[in-house]
XYZ file of C-alpha atoms in Angstrom:
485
model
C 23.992 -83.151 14.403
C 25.467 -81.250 11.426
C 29.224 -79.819 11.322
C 28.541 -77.346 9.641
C 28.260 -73.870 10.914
C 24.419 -72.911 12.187
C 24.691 -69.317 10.591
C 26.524 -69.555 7.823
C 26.843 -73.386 6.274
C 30.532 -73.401 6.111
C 32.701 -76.294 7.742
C 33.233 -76.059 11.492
C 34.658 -78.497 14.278
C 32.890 -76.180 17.164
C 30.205 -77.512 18.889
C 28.178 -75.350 21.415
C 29.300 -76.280 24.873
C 25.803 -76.015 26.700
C 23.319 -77.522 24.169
C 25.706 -80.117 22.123
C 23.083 -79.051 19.580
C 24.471 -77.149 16.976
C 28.308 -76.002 15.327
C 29.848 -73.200 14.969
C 32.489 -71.699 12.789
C 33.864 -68.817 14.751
C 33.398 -67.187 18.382
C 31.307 -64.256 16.840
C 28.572 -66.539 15.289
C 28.817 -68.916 18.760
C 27.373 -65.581 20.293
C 24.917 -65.749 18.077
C 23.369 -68.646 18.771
C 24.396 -68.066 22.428
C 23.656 -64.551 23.649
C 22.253 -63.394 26.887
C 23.476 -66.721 28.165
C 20.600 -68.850 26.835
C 21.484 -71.125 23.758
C 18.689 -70.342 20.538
C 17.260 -73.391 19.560
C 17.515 -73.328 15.813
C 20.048 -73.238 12.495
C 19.688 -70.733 9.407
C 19.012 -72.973 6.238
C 19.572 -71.565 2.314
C 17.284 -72.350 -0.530
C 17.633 -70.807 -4.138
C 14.024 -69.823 -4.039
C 13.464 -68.812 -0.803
C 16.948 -67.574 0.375
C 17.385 -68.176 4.043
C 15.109 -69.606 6.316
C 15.503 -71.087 10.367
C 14.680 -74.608 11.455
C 14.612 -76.099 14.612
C 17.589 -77.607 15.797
C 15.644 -79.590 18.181
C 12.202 -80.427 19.234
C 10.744 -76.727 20.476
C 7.559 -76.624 23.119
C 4.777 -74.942 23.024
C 5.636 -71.564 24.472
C 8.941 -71.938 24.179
C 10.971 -68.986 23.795
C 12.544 -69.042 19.945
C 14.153 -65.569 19.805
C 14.391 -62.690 21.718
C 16.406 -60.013 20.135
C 17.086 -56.169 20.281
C 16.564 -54.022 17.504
C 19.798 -52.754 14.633
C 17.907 -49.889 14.957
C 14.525 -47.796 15.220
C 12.914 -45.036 13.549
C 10.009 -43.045 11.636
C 8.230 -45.369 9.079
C 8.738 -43.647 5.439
C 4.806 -42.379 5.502
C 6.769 -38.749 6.646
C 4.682 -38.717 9.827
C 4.778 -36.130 11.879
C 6.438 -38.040 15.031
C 9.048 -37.196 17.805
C 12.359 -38.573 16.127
C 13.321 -39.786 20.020
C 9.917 -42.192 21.024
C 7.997 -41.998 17.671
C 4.563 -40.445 19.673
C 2.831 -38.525 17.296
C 3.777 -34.999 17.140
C 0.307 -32.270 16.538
C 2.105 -29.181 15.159
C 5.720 -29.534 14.395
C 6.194 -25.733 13.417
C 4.880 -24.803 16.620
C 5.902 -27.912 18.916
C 9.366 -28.699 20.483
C 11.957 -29.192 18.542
C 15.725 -30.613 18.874
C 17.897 -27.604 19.406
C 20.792 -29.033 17.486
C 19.217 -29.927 14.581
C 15.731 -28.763 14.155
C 13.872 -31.937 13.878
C 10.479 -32.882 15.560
C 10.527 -33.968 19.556
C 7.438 -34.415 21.624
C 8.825 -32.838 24.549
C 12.320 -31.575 25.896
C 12.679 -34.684 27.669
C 13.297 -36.691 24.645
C 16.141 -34.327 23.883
C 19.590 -35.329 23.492
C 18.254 -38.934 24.268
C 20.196 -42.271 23.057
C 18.421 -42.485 19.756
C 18.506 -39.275 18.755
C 21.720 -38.063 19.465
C 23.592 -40.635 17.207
C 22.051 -38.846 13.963
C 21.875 -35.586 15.631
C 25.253 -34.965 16.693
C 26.392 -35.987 12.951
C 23.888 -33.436 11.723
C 25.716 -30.606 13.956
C 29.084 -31.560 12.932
C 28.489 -31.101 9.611
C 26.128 -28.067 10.139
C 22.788 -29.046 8.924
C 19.558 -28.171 10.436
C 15.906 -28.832 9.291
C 15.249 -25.575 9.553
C 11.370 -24.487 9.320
C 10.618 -25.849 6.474
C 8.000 -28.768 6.163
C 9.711 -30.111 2.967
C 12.998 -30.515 4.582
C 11.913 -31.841 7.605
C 9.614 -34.782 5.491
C 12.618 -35.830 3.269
C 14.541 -35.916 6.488
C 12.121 -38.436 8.377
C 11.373 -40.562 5.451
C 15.222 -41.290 5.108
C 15.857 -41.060 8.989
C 15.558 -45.030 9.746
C 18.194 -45.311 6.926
C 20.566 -42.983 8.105
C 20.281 -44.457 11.383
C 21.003 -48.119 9.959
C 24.080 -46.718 7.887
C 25.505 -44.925 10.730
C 25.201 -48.287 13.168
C 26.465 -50.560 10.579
C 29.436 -47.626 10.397
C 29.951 -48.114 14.248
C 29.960 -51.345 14.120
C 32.345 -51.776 11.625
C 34.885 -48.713 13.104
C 34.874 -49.782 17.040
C 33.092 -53.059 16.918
C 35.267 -55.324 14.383
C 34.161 -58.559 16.317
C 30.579 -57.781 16.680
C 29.895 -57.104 13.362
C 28.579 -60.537 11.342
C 28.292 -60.077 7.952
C 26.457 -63.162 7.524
C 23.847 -61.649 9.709
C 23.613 -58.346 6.604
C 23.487 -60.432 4.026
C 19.562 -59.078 4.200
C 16.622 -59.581 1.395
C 16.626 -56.331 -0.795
C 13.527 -57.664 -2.895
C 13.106 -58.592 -6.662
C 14.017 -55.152 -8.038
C 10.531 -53.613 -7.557
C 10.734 -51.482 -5.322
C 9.741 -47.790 -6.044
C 12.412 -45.620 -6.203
C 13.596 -43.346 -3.597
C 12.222 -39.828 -3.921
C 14.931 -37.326 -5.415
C 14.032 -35.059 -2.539
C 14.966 -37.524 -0.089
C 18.379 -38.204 -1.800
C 19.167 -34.180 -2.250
C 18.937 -33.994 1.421
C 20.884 -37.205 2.213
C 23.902 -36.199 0.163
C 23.604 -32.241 1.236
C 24.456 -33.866 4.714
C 26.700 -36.585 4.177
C 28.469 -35.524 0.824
C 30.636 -38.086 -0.318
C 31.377 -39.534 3.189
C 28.033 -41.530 2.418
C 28.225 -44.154 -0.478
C 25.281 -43.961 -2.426
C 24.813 -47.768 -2.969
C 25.027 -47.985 0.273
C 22.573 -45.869 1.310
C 19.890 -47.248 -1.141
C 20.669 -51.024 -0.375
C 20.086 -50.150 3.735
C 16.395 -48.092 2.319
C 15.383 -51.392 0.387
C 16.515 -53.937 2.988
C 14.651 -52.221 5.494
C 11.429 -51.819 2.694
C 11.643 -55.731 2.855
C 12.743 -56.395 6.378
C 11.150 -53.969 8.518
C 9.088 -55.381 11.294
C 6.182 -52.437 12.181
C 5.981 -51.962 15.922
C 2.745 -52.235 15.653
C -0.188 -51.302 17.154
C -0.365 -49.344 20.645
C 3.239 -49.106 20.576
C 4.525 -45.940 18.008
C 4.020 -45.291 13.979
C 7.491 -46.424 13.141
C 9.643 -49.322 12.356
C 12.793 -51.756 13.560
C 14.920 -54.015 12.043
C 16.048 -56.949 13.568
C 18.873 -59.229 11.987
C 17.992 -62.401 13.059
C 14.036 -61.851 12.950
C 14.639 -60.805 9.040
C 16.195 -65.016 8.335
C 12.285 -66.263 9.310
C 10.544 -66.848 6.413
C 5.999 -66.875 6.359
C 2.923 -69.025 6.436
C -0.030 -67.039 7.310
C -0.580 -70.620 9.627
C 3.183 -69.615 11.324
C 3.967 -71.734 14.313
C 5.219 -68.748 16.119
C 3.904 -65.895 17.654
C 5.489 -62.252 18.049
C 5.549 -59.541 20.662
C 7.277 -56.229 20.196
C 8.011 -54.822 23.755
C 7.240 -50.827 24.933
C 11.525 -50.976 24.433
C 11.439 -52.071 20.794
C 12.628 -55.819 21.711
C 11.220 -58.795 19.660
C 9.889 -61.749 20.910
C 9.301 -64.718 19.081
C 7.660 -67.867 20.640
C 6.357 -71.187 20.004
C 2.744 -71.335 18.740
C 2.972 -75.395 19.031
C 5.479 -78.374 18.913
C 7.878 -77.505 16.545
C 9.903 -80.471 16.221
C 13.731 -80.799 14.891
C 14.086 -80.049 11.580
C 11.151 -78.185 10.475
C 10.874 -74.416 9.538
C 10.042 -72.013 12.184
C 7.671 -69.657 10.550
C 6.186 -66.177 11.148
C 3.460 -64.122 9.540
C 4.119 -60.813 7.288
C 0.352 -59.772 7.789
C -2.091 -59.287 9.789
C -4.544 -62.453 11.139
C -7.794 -61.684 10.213
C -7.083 -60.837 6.393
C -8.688 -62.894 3.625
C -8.336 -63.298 0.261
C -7.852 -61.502 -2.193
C -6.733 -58.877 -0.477
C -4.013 -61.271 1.508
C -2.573 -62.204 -1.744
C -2.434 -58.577 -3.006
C -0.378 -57.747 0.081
C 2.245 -60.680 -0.253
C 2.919 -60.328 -4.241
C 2.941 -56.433 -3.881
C 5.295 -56.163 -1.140
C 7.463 -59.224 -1.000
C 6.748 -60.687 -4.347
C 5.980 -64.224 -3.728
C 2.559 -66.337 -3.864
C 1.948 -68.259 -0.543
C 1.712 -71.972 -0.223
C 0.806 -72.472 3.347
C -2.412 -74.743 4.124
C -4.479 -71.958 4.418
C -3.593 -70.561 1.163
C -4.065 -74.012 -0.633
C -7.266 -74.641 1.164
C -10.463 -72.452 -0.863
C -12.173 -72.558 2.987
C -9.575 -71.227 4.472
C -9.252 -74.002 6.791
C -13.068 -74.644 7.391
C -13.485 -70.555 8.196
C -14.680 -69.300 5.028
C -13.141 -66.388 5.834
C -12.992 -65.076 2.599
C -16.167 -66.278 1.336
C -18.883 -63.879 -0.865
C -22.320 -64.947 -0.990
C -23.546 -67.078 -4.115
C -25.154 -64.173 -7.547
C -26.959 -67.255 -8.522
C -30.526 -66.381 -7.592
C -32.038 -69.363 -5.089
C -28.391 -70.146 -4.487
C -27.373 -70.148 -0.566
C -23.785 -70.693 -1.421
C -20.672 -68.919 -1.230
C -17.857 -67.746 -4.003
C -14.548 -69.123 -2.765
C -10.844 -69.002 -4.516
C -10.438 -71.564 -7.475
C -7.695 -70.189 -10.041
C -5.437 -67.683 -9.477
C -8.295 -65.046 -11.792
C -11.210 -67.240 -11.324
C -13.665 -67.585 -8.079
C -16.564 -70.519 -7.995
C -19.364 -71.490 -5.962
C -19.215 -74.799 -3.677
C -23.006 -75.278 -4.083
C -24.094 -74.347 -7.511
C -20.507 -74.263 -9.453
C -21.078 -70.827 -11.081
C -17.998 -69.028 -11.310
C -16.947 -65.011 -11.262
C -13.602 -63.083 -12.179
C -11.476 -62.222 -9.477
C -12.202 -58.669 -10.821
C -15.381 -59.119 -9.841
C -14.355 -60.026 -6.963
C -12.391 -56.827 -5.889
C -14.859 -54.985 -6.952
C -17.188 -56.565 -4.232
C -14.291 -56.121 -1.816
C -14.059 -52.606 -2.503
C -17.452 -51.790 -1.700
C -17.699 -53.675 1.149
C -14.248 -51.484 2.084
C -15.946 -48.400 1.100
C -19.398 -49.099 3.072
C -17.203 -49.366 6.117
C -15.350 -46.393 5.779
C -18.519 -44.262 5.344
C -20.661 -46.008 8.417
C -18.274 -46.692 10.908
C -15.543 -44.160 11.031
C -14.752 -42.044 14.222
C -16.219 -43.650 17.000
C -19.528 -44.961 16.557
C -22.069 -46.919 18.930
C -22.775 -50.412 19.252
C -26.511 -50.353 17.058
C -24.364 -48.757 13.887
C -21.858 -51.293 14.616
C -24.988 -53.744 14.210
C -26.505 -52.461 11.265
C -22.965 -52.766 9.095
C -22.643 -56.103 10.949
C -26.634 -57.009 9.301
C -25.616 -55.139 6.233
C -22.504 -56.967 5.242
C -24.254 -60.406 5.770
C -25.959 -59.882 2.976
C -23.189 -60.647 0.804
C -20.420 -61.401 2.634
C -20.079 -64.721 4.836
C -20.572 -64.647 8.413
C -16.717 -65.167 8.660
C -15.505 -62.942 6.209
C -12.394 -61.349 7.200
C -14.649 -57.913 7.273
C -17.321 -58.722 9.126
C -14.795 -60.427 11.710
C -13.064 -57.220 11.999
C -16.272 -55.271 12.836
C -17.363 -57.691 14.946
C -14.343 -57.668 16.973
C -14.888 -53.527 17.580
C -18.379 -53.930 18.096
C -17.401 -56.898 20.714
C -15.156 -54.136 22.532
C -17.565 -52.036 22.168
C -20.314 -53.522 24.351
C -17.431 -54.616 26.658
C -17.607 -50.938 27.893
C -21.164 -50.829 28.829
C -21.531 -50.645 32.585
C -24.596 -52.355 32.794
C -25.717 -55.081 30.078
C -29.425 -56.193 29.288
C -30.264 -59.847 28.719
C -30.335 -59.520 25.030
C -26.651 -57.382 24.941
C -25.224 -60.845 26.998
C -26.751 -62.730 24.957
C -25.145 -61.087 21.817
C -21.860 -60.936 23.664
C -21.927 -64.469 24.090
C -22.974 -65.149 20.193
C -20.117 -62.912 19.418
C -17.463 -63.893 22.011
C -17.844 -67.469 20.816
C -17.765 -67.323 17.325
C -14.723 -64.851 17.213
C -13.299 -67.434 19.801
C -13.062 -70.229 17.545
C -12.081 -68.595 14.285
C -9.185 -67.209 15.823
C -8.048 -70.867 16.945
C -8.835 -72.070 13.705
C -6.755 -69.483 11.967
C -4.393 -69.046 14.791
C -3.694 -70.896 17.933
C -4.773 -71.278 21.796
C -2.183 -69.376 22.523
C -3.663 -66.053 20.277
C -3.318 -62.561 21.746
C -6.442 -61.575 19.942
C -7.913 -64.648 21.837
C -6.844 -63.512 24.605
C -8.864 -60.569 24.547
C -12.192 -61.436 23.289
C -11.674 -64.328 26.360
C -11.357 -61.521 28.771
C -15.041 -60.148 27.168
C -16.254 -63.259 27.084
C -15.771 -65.390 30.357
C -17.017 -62.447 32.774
C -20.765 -62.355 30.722
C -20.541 -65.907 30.349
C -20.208 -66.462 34.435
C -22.934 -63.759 34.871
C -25.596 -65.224 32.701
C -24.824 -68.705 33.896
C -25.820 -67.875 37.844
C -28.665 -65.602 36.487
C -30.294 -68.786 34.733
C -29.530 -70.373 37.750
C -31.344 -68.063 40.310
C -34.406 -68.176 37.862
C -34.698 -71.701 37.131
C -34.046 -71.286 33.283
C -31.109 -74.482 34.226
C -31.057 -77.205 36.617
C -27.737 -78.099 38.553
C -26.646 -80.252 36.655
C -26.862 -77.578 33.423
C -24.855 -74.764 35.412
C -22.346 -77.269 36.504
C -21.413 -77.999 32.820
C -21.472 -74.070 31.610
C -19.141 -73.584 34.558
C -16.737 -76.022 32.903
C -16.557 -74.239 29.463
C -16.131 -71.173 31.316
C -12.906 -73.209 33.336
C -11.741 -74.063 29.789
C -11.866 -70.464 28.356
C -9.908 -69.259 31.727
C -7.294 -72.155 31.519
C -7.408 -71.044 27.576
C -7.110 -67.283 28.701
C -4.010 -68.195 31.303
C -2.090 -69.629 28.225
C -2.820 -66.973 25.806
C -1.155 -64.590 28.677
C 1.977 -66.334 28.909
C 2.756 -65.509 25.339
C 3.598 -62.045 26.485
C 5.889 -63.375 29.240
C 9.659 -63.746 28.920
């Protein structure tokens, strides 16, 4: 076991009491590793090129709980969104909806008034007698910098009543490479018509650009906004991460194991979504982050076996598939012709656009089918498009009340091949798996005893469909534990 301190590398002759596992410098980074009670089983590393990253201090499980930590703080993404400053639930009308008596600003009802994460920012506003008024400008500047303010004002707290609690090692937070657009003069003409010269203005843009690059989205189902959570920020990506992350309904993270992560290697999360391909995944980790991925599924052209970024062969006759060979250059695995990545954007772009023409709003299951038919025409069966629509048009027949023979059938077809690209691209322990399993195993059970009853199988066949169907339920039980502390 190192000496040195697990947070922040400097020389220490602590060693944690309960896991004998890892040293620490002072009793405020001890609590650290040791909140809540429960010892976190890992050590921040430094790297010139990556900056900080976490390892495993010792062998991890599958399923293991890495980190489970409680927001800095909470608030509107920068999009100006029309949401309740309180919970973040969209907000219709503000002009005409509730609003915070003190200070003017959007609610989504009066019980969110004078709430815990409100009233921080609002009772500053009243003491130095600002209000949003009615004016939608105001209010837009106001929300975009409103996750800020709230960050300056804790790390304020913190500092004034909270000496001990505050960790500068934990601050010391990725403000990117210098590209990040700047912040819009409206914004900062509000900010300082508030806070005068009790707010430093470094200060106030370092907090916007750390939380630019460290802001984790709550996600989807949950609110349009954003948290930042120290600890979270240290983990670095692979878009093949080892861990897996739920946000709660109370803005907590947690982070668990994906598979064995033993001692000494990085514990990894991923910036993006799943089921994004390439170029597009590129795009998003250059643009916002500025850094070129190395994981195995980034240095693999298949994708690891998916093809989930694959675009059907120009070459007339040719049945093959365009897949990533130089950073500007795509070729074909079967006939070796090559095409620009331009070229590739392009088709990317279409594809995006044919989408957004045929299947937005809600649209029924044979539309769904026809983009689905569409698509395949150019795109691979796997793409990361056509996975996406087939995922909605998989939920999609999950709401029918009664299915025909050929809608199980499809169900199946779909259920299955969803099934195993998210294991190969994610784990057994997937929340998207666990959802197309909870499509998939009641269809599958139902068309098993109907070919049964008609003779279609013998014994012996329904006796081995019933054990895939044990395996998906045994693989659905494991996918729901990832949501359990």
């Amino acid at each position: 076991m190192s000496t040195l301190c697990f947070l922040c590398g400097s020389t220490s002759s602590s060693v944690c009491p309960h896991c004998s596992q890892v040293a620490a410098c002072s009793s405020s980074h001890l609590s650290v590793h040791r909140p809540n009670q429960t010892c976190r089983p890992f050590i921040v590393k430094r790297n010139p090129v990556v900056g900080r990253y976490l390892v495993a201090a010792r062998d991890i499980l599958p399923l293991e709980t890495v980190l489970c930590e409680e927001p800095l703080c909470v608030g509107p993404s920068r999009e100006r969104q029309s949401v309740c400053v309180e919970c973040l639930q969209p907000v219709q009308d503000v002009e005409t909806g509730t609003r915070c008596a003190g200070c003017r600003l959007p609610l989504c009802s009066t019980q969110c008034a004078d709430r815990e994460r409100h009233a921080v920012e609002c009772q500053e506003f009243r003491r130095r007698g600002w209000t949003a008024g009615d004016d939608p400008d105001r209010i837009g500047a106001l929300m975009e910098a409103l996750t800020t303010i709230r960050m300056v004002l804790k790390k304020k707290s913190m500092r004034k009543l909270q000496e001990e609690e505050f960790i500068e090692d934990l601050f010391d937070l990725s403000q990117g490479n210098g590209d990040i657009a700047d912040i819009d003069e409206k914004v900062l003409s509000e900010v300082w018509d508030i806070f005068g010269n009790d707010l430093e203005p470094a200060e106030f843009r370092a907090c916007y650009n750390q939380l630019f690059i460290n802001g984790k989205s709550l996600g989807e189902g949950i609110s349009p906004g954003s948290a930042l959570y120290l600890v979270f920020s240290i983990m670095n990506h692979s878009c093949v991460a080892n861990t897996s992350v739920v946000i709660t309904k109370d803005a907590e993270i947690q982070v668990k194991a994906q598979q064995l992560i033993k001692q000494g290697q990085e514990i990894t999360t991923r910036y993006g979504g799943l089921n994004l391909g390439q170029p597009r995944r590129s795009q998003l980790l250059f643009d916002h982050w500025k850094f070129s991925c190395s994981c195995p599924r980034c240095q693999d052209p298949t994708e690891l076996a998916t093809y989930n970024s694959g675009l059907g062969c120009t070459v007339p006759g040719c049945q093959s598939y365009l897949l990533p060979y130089r950073a500007l250059v795509w070729h074909c695995q079967g006939c070796g012709a090559t095409q620009p990545v331009d070229f590739v954007l392009k088709v990317i772009r279409d594809a995006e656009s044919f989408i957004k023409n045929n299947v937005s709003g809600d649209v029924d299951s044979e539309v769904l089918e026809r983009t689905v038919w569409s698509l395949q025409s150019f795109l691979h069966p796997h793409h990361y498009l056509l996975a996406q629509i087939k995922l909605v048009l998989l939920n999609k027949y999950s709401f029918h009340t009664t299915m025909s023979r050929p809608v199980q059938e499809r169900v199946l077809q779909l259920g299955q091949e969803l099934a195993e690209l998210t294991i190969q691209l994610d784990s057994v322990y997937s929340a998207t798996l666990g959802k197309i399993l909870k499509i998939l195993i009641p269809v599958w059970s139902r068309v098993a005893d109907a070919d049964l009853s008609t003779g279609s199988i013998d014994r012996q066949q329904f006796l081995n469909r019933k054990r895939i169907c044990y395996r998906y339920v045994d693989n659905l039980i494991l996918c729901s534990r990832i949501k359990k502390k």
